[in-house]
PDB file of C-alpha atoms in Angstrom:
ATOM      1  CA  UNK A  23       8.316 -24.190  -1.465  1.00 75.00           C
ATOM      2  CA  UNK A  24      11.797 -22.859  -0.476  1.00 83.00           C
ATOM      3  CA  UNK A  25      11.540 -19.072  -1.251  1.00 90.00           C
ATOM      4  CA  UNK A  26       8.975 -16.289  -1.936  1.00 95.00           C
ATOM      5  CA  UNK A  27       8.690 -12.948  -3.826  1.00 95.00           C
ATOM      6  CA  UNK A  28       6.839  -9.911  -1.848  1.00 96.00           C
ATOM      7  CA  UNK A  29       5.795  -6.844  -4.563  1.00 96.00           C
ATOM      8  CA  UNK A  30       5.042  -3.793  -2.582  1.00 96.00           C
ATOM      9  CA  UNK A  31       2.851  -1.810  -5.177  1.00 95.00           C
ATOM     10  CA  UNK A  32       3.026   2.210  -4.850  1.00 93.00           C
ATOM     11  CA  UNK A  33       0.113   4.003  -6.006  1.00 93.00           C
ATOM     12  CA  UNK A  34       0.390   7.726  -6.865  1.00 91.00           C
ATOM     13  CA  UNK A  35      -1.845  10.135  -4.892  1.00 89.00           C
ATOM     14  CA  UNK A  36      -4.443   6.683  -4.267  1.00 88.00           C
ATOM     15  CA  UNK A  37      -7.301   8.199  -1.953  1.00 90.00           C
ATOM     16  CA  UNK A  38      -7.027  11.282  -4.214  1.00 91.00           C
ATOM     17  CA  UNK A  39      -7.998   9.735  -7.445  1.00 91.00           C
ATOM     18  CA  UNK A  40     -10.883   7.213  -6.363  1.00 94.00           C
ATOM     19  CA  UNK A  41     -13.919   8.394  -8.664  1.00 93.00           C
ATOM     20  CA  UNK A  42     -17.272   8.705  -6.764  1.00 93.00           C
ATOM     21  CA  UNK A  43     -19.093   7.343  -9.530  1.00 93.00           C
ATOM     22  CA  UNK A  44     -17.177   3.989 -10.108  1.00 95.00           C
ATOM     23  CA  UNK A  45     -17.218   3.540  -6.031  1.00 96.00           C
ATOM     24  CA  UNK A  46     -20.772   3.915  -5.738  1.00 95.00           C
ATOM     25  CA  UNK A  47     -21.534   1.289  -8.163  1.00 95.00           C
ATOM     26  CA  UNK A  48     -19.285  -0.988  -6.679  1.00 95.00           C
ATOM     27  CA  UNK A  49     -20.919  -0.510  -3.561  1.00 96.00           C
ATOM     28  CA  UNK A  50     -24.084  -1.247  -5.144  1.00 96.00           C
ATOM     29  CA  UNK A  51     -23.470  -4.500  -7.584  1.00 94.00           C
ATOM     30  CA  UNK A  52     -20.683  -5.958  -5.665  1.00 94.00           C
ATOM     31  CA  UNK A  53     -21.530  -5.092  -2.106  1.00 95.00           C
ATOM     32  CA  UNK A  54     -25.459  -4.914  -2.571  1.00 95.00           C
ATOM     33  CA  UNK A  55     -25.705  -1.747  -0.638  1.00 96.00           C
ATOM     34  CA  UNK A  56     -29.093   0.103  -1.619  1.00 96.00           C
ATOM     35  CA  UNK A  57     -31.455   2.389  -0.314  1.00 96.00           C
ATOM     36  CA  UNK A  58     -30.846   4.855   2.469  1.00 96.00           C
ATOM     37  CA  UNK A  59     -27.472   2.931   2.946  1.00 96.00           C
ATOM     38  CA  UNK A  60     -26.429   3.864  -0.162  1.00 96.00           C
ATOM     39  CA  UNK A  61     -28.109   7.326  -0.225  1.00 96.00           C
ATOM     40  CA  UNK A  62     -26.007   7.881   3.134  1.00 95.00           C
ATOM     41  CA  UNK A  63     -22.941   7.103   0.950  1.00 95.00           C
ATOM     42  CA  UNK A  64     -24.015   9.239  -1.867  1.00 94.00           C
ATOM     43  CA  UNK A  65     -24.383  12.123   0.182  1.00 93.00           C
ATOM     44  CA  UNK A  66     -21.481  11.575   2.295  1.00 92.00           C
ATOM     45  CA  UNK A  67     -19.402  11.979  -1.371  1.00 91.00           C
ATOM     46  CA  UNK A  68     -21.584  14.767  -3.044  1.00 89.00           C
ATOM     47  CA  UNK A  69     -20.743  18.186  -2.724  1.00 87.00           C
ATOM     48  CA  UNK A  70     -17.354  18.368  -1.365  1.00 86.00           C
ATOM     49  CA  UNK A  71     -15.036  21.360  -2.090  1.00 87.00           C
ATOM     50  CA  UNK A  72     -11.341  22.443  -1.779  1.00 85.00           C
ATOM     51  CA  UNK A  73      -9.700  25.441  -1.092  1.00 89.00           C
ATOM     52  CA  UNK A  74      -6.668  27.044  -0.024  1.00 92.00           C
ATOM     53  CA  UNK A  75      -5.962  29.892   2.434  1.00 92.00           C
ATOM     54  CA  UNK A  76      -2.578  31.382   2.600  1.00 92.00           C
ATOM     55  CA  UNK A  77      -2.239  34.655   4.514  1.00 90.00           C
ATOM     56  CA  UNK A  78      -5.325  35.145   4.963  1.00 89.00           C
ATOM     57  CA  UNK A  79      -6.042  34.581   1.429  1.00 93.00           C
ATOM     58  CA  UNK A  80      -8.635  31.969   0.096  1.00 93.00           C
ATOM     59  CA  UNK A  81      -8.123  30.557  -3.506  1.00 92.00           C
ATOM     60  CA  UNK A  82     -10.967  30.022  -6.000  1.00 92.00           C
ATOM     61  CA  UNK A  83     -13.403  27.250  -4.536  1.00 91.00           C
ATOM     62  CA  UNK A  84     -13.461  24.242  -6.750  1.00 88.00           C
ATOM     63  CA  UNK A  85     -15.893  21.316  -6.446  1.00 87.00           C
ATOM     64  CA  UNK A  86     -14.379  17.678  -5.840  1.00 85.00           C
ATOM     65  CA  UNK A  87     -15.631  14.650  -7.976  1.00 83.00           C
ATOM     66  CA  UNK A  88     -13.315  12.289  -6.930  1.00 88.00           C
ATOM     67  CA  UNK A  89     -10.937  10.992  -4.019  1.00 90.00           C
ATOM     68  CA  UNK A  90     -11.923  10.139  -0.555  1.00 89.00           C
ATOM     69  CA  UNK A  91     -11.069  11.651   2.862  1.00 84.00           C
ATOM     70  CA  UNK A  92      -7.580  11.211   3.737  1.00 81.00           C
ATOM     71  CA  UNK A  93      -7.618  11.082   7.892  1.00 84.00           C
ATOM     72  CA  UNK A  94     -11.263   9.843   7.793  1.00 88.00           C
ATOM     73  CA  UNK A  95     -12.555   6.835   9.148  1.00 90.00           C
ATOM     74  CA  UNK A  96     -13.961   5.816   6.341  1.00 91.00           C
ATOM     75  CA  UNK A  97     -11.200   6.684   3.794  1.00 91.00           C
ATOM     76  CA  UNK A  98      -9.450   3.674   4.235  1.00 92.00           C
ATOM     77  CA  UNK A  99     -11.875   1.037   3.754  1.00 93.00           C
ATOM     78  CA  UNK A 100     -13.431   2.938   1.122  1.00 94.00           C
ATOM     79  CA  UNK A 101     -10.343   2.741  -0.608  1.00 94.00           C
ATOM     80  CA  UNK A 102     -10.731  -1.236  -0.003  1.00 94.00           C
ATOM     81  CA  UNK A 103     -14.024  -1.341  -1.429  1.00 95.00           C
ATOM     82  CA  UNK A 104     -13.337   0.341  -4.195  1.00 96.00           C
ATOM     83  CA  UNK A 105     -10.362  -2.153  -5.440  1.00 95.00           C
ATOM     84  CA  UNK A 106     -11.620  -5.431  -4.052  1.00 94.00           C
ATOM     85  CA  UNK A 107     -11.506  -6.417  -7.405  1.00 95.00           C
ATOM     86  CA  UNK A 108      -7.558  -6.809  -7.283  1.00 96.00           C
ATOM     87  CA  UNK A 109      -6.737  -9.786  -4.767  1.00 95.00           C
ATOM     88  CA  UNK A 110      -9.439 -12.013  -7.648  1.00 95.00           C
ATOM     89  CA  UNK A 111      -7.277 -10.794  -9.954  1.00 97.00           C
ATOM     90  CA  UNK A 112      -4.030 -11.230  -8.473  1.00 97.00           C
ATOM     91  CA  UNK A 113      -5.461 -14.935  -7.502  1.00 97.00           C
ATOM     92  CA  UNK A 114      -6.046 -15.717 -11.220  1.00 97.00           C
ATOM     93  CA  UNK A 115      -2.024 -15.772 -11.442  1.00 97.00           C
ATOM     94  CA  UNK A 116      -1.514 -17.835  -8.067  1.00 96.00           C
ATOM     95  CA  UNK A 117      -0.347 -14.548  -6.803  1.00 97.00           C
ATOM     96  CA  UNK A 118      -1.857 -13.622  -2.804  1.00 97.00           C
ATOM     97  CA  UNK A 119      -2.902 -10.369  -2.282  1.00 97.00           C
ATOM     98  CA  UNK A 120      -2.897  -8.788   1.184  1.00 95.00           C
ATOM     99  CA  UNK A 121      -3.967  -4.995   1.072  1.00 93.00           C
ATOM    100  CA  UNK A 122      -4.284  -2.613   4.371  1.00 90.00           C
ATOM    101  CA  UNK A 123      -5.455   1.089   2.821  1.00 85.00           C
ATOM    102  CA  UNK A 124      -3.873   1.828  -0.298  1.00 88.00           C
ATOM    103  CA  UNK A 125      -0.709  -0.576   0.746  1.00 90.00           C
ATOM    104  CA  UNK A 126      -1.299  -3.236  -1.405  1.00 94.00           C
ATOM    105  CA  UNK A 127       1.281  -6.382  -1.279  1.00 96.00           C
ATOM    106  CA  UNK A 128       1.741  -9.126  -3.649  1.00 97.00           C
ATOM    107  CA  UNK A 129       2.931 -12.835  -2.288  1.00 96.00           C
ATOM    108  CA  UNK A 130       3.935 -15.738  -4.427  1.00 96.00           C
ATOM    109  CA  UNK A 131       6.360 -18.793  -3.019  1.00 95.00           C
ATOM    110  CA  UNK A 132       8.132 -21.557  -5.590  1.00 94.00           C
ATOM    111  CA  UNK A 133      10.840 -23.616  -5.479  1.00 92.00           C
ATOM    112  CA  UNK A 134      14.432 -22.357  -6.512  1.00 87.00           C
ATOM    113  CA  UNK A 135      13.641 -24.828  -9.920  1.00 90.00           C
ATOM    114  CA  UNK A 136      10.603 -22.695 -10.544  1.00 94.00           C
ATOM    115  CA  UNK A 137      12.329 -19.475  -9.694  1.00 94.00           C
ATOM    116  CA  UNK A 138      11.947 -17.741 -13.315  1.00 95.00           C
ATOM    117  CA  UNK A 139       8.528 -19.218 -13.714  1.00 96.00           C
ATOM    118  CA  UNK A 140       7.448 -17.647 -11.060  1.00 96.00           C
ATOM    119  CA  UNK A 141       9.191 -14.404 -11.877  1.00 96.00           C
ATOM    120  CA  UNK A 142       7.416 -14.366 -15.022  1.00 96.00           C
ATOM    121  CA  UNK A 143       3.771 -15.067 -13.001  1.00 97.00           C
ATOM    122  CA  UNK A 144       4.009 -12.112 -11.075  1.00 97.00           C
ATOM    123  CA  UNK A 145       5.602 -10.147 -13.945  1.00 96.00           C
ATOM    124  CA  UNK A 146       2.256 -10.992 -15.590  1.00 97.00           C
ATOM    125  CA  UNK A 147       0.367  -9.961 -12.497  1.00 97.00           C
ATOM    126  CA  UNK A 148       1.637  -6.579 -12.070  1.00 96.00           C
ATOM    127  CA  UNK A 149       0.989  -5.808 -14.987  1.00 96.00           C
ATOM    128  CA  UNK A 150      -2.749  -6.983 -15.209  1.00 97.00           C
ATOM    129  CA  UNK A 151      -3.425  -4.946 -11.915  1.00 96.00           C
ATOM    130  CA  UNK A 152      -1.609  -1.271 -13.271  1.00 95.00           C
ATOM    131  CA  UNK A 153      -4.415  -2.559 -16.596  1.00 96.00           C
ATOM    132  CA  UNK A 154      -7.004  -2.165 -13.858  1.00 96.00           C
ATOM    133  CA  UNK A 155      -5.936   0.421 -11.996  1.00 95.00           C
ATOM    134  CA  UNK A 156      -5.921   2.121 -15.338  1.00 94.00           C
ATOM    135  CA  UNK A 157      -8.951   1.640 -16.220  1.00 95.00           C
ATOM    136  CA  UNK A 158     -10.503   2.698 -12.545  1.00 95.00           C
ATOM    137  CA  UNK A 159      -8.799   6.245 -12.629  1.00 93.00           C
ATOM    138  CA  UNK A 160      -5.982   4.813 -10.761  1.00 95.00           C
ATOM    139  CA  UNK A 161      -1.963   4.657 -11.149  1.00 93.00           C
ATOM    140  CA  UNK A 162       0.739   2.398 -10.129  1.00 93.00           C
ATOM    141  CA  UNK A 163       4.279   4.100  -9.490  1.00 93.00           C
ATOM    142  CA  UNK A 164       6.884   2.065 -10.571  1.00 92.00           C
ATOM    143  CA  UNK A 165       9.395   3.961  -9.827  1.00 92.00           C
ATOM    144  CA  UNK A 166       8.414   3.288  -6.262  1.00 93.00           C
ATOM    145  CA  UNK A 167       7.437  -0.152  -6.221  1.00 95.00           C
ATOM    146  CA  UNK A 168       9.651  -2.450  -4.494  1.00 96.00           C
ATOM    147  CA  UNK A 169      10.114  -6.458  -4.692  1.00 96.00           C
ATOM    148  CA  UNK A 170      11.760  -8.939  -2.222  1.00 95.00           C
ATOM    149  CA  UNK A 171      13.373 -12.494  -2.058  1.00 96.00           C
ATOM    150  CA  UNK A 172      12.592 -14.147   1.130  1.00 94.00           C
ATOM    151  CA  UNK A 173      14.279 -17.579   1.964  1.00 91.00           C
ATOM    152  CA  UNK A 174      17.118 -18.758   3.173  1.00 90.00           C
ATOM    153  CA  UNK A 175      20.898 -17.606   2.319  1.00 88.00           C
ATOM    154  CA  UNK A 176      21.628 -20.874   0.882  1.00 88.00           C
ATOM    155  CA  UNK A 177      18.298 -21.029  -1.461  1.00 88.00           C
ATOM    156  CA  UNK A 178      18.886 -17.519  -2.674  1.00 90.00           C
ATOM    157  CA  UNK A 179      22.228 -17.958  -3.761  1.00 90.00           C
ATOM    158  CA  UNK A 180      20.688 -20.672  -6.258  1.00 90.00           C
ATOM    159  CA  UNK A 181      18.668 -18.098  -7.343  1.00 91.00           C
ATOM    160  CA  UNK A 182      19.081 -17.553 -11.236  1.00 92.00           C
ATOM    161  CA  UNK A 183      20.317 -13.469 -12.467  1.00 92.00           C
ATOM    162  CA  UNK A 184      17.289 -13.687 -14.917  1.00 91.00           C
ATOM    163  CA  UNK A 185      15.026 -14.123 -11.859  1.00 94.00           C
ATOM    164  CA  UNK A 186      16.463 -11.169  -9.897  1.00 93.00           C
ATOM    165  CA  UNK A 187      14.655  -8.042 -12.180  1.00 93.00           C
ATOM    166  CA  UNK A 188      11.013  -8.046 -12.762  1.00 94.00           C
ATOM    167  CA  UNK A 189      10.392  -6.668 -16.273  1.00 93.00           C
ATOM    168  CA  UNK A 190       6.966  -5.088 -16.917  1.00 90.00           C
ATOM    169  CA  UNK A 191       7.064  -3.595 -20.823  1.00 85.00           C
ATOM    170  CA  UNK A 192       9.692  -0.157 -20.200  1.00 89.00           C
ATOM    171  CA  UNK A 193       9.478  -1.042 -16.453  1.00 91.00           C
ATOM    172  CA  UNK A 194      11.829  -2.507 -14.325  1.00 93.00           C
ATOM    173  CA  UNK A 195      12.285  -3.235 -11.014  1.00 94.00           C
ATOM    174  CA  UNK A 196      15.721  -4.779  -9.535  1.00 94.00           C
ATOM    175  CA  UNK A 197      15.302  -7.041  -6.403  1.00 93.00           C
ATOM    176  CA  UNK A 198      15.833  -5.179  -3.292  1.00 94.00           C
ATOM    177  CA  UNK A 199      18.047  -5.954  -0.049  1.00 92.00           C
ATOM    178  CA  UNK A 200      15.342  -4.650   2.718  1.00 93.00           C
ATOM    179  CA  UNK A 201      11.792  -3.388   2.177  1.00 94.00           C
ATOM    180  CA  UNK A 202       9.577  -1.573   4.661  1.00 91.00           C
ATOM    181  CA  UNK A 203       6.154  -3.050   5.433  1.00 90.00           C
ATOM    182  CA  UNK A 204       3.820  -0.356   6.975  1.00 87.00           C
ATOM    183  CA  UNK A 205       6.976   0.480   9.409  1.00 88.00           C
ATOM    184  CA  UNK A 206       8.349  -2.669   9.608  1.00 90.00           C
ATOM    185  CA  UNK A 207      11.935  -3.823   7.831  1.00 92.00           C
ATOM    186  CA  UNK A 208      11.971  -6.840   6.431  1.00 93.00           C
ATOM    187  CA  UNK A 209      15.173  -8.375   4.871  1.00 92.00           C
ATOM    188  CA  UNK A 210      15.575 -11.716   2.424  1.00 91.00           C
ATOM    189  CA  UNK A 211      16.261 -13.956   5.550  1.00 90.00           C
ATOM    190  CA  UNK A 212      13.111 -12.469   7.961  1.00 88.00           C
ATOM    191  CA  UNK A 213      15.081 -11.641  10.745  1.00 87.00           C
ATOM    192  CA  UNK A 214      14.520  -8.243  12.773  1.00 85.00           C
ATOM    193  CA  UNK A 215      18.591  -7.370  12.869  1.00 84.00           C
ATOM    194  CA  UNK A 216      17.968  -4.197  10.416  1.00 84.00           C
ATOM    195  CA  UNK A 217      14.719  -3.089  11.794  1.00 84.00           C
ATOM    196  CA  UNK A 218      16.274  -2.792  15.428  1.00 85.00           C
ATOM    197  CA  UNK A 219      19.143  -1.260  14.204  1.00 83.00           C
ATOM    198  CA  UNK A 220      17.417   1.304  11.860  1.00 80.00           C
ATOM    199  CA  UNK A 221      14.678   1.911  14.918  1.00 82.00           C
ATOM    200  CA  UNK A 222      17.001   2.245  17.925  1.00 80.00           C
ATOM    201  CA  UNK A 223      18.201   5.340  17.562  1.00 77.00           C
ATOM    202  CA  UNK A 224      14.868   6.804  17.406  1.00 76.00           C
ATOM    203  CA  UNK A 225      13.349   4.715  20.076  1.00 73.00           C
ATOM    204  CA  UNK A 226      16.607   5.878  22.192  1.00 69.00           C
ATOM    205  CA  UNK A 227      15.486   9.298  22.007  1.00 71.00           C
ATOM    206  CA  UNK A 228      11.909   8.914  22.883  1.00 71.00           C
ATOM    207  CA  UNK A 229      13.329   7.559  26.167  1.00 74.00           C
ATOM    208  CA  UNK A 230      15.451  10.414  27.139  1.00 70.00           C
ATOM    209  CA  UNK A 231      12.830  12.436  26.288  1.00 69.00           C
ATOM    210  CA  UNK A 232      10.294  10.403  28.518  1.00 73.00           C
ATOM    211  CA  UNK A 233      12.851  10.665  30.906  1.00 67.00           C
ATOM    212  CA  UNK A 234      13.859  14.302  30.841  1.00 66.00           C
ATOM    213  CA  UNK A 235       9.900  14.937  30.960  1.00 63.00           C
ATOM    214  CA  UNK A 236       9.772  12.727  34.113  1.00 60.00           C
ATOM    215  CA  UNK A 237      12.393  14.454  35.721  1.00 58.00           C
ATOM    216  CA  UNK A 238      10.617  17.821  34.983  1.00 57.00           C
ATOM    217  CA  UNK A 239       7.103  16.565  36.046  1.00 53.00           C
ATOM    218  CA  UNK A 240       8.556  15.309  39.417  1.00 51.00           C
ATOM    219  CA  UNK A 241      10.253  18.477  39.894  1.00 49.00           C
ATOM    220  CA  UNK A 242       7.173  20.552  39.261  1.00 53.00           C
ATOM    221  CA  UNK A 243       5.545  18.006  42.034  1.00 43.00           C
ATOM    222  CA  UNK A 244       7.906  18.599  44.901  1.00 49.00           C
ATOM    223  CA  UNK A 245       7.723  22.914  44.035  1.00 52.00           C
ATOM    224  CA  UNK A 246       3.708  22.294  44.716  1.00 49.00           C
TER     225      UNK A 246
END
């Protein structure tokens, strides 16, 4: 293996559209939760409403049946739970599946030979996964999903024009120069020269803030 494709799949509003009913069977056949466990879950979903208050002025109260807590402990790996189902399914088509909250990314390495083969595989793979997500009150963005050659500069020269576009039905998806992975760059040759460069001039300012706040806190020590 001399290369390898990484799919970053977007979801649209994800923790927003996880339905309570799905997630608690889930947690019941495939986890085996039961009894005050699950009742504990149950309740911990039930009842939730939403409102908004603008000026001192509430909306109409509406009653959620779906999503889960975005800033909550538990959000996240109730997210997980709910689509464990997807790294089976991505393994059915020799595609890995590594997933962290809703950012779900897809791995698959070949040789430059097997470039459009594997191309097609994970062609086939997205498109079984936005099936699923379909079908469990989910959506994939497209429009937002990005895909990466990794390998060496020799290697992905060789690489064929038909295997630079993933083509899902009216979906397409051109190969991309730099992705982020939660905050980190990554470029086709794995090196850090674009992540530095994109993160220095922030970092740059957090230190002369640090340092003007030093400055100010040793100031404030020598007036007491």
């Amino acid at each position: 293996m001399d290369k390898c494709q990484l799919c970053l799949l977007d979801l649209t509003a994800a923790f927003d559209t996880v339905d309570h009913e799905l997630l608690i069977q889930r947690l019941q056949r495939t986890f085996e939760i039961s009894g005050s466990a699950l009742a504990w879950f149950e309740s911990y979903l039930s009842d939730r409403t939403h409102c908004v208050v603008a000026d001192s002025v509430m909306s109409q109260v509406i009653h959620v049946s779906c999503s889960v807590p975005q800033g909550s402990v538990l959000g996240p790996l109730l997210f997980l739970l709910y689509t464990e189902d997807l790294a089976e399914l991505a393994a059915r088509f020799g595609v890995t599946l590594h997933a962290y909250a809703d950012n779900n990314q897809l791995y698959l390495s070949c040789r430059t030979d097997d470039a459009n083969l594997s191309v097609a595989a994970l062609e086939r793979c997205v498109t079984a996964i936005s099936l699923w997500m379909s079908a469990n009150r989910l959506k994939l963005n497209m429009e937002k999903t990005e895909w990466l050659w990794t390998g060496t500069g020799s290697n992905l020269d060789r690489l064929p024009e038909s295997a630079r576009r993933l083509t899902m039905g009216n979906d397409v998806v051109d190969v991309a120069d730099a992705v982020r992975v939660l905050g980190v760059v990554v470029t086709p040759d794995l090196s850090l020269d674009k992540h530095v460069t994109r993160s220095a001039p922030s970092a740059s300012s957090s230190c002369v803030s640090c340092a003007e706040f030093d400055g100010h806190s040793t100031m404030s020590l020598w007036r007491l």
